[in-house]
Amino acid sequence: QAYDLCFQIAYLINGAVGLNETQQKEILGQDQSVYKSIHALNTQSEIINWIIGLEQSICRLITQKDEQKNHRLIARTKKYILDHFADGISLDQVAEAINISPGYLSTIFRQYTGICFIDYLTGIKIDEAKRLLRESDNKIYEIAEFLGYQNAYYFSKVFKKITGMTPSEFSGKSF
């Protein structure tokens, strides 16, 4: 019965939709025919170890797929932020745009970038503010408004917190 179970598991993995040949070999082994490998198992403990090995291989593959999916989600999130940072976006809006829950986005964003969503968004805005302060003739209040800040005072406070200087000190411009 144990051999029969192993053969059925191998058959199901070989026929699994969504697994390519490389992934099947990662799970079942690459040395010889999986069915020969099963026949070579002589004791109950060898069969149990073979099944445990399958479980570990499947878990590794699932983890790799999740990692790839999360990397794609983070890339999509960053692109959305770059495209819409001046629109007053929130975590909820970005999560809705990429079709995942805000809590999950918040968790994986911090996990993969090392910073929280709002700090990343603020960093993008401040980088753009620096560029605009250097390259444009816009007033500070115009830059603040363009970046989605409600008022120039709050923008200046955030700018100073991030850069260590006010926008005026950074650019020599006034409000």
XYZ file of C-alpha atoms in Angstrom:
175
model
C 0.000 0.000 0.000
C 2.847 2.356 0.798
C 4.385 1.782 -2.648
C 1.000 2.323 -4.265
C 0.588 5.616 -2.389
C 4.055 6.770 -3.500
C 3.276 5.871 -7.123
C 0.000 7.806 -6.938
C 1.759 10.860 -5.490
C 4.426 10.719 -8.208
C 1.733 10.338 -10.874
C -0.162 13.358 -9.541
C 2.980 15.495 -9.441
C 3.943 14.444 -12.981
C 0.497 15.423 -14.214
C 0.114 18.574 -12.144
C -1.048 21.550 -14.145
C 1.181 24.566 -13.681
C 4.375 22.619 -13.013
C 6.979 22.600 -15.726
C 9.435 19.743 -16.201
C 12.150 21.486 -14.177
C 9.794 21.995 -11.245
C 8.667 18.368 -11.413
C 12.311 17.272 -11.289
C 12.950 19.599 -8.339
C 10.180 17.858 -6.445
C 10.650 14.260 -7.550
C 14.418 14.191 -8.059
C 16.573 14.123 -11.159
C 18.750 11.053 -10.791
C 16.590 8.372 -12.416
C 12.996 7.482 -13.092
C 10.898 8.365 -10.083
C 9.207 4.990 -10.319
C 12.588 3.219 -10.117
C 13.427 5.394 -7.116
C 10.221 4.301 -5.397
C 10.931 0.621 -6.133
C 14.378 1.069 -4.599
C 12.843 2.036 -1.247
C 13.206 -1.025 0.962
C 11.862 -0.055 4.359
C 8.969 1.836 5.780
C 11.341 4.483 7.145
C 12.849 4.987 3.643
C 9.337 5.504 2.261
C 8.527 7.985 5.038
C 11.781 9.856 4.386
C 10.973 9.941 0.642
C 7.551 11.475 1.408
C 9.113 13.982 3.831
C 11.611 14.925 1.114
C 8.705 15.499 -1.287
C 7.007 17.730 1.244
C 10.176 19.796 1.712
C 10.657 20.126 -2.051
C 7.048 21.216 -2.560
C 7.331 23.765 0.255
C 10.544 25.154 -1.270
C 8.869 25.483 -4.666
C 5.827 27.228 -3.175
C 8.090 29.617 -1.278
C 10.017 30.434 -4.469
C 6.772 31.106 -6.348
C 5.524 33.341 -3.532
C 8.828 35.243 -3.522
C 8.592 35.820 -7.281
C 4.966 36.930 -6.979
C 5.819 39.324 -4.152
C 8.749 40.807 -6.087
C 6.374 41.485 -8.989
C 3.845 43.081 -6.622
C 6.512 45.342 -5.131
C 7.706 46.334 -8.607
C 4.116 47.150 -9.623
C 3.653 49.114 -6.389
C 6.801 51.169 -6.961
C 5.793 51.901 -10.547
C 2.320 52.981 -9.440
C 3.847 55.259 -6.805
C 6.214 56.824 -9.346
C 3.349 57.380 -11.779
C 0.930 58.829 -9.188
C 2.925 60.246 -6.252
C 1.644 63.769 -6.916
C -2.001 62.633 -6.850
C -2.272 62.366 -3.077
C -2.283 58.556 -3.162
C -2.684 56.322 -0.138
C -1.808 52.747 0.698
C -5.458 51.789 0.181
C -5.546 53.302 -3.304
C -2.338 51.574 -4.378
C -3.509 48.243 -2.959
C -6.786 48.580 -4.840
C -4.934 49.460 -8.051
C -2.777 46.334 -7.881
C -5.633 44.217 -6.533
C -4.380 43.111 -3.110
C -5.384 43.962 0.442
C -3.819 47.044 2.062
C -2.610 44.982 5.025
C -0.840 42.475 2.812
C 0.700 45.254 0.705
C 1.919 47.021 3.825
C 3.497 43.824 5.159
C 5.277 42.747 1.986
C 6.325 46.315 1.146
C 8.163 46.666 4.440
C 9.547 43.129 4.137
C 10.994 43.688 0.659
C 12.052 47.349 0.848
C 12.981 47.671 4.506
C 10.799 50.762 4.941
C 7.099 51.372 5.323
C 4.913 52.511 2.445
C 4.447 56.086 3.663
C 8.190 56.596 4.200
C 8.866 55.353 0.677
C 6.173 57.639 -0.781
C 7.509 60.588 1.201
C 11.038 59.856 -0.027
C 9.835 59.867 -3.643
C 8.042 63.185 -3.083
C 11.056 64.787 -1.417
C 13.370 63.584 -4.208
C 11.012 65.163 -6.728
C 10.840 68.320 -4.607
C 14.638 68.570 -4.624
C 14.683 68.156 -8.388
C 12.010 70.818 -8.836
C 13.734 73.183 -6.419
C 16.975 72.861 -8.405
C 15.569 72.830 -11.935
C 12.365 74.880 -11.965
C 11.352 78.425 -11.269
C 8.328 77.301 -9.247
C 7.712 78.791 -5.843
C 7.867 76.508 -2.818
C 4.100 76.641 -2.303
C 3.609 75.611 -5.963
C 5.936 72.646 -5.540
C 4.151 71.667 -2.319
C 0.798 71.833 -4.075
C 2.084 69.851 -7.072
C 3.334 67.105 -4.758
C -0.051 66.790 -3.082
C 0.715 68.596 0.167
C -2.162 70.587 1.620
C 0.029 73.544 2.518
C 3.575 74.792 2.106
C 4.199 74.883 5.858
C 3.595 71.152 6.260
C 5.639 70.443 3.131
C 8.531 72.484 4.546
C 8.314 70.630 7.842
C 8.473 67.238 6.072
C 11.249 68.435 3.766
C 13.347 69.607 6.722
C 12.760 66.371 8.614
C 14.052 64.353 5.637
C 16.859 66.591 4.347
C 17.893 68.523 7.453
C 17.162 71.868 5.798
C 14.144 73.825 4.716
C 13.217 74.067 1.034
C 14.310 77.713 1.130
C 17.723 76.779 2.517
C 18.033 74.006 -0.068
C 17.221 76.200 -3.041
C 17.589 79.797 -1.957
C 13.948 80.359 -2.946
C 11.178 81.849 -0.888
C 7.563 80.854 -0.516
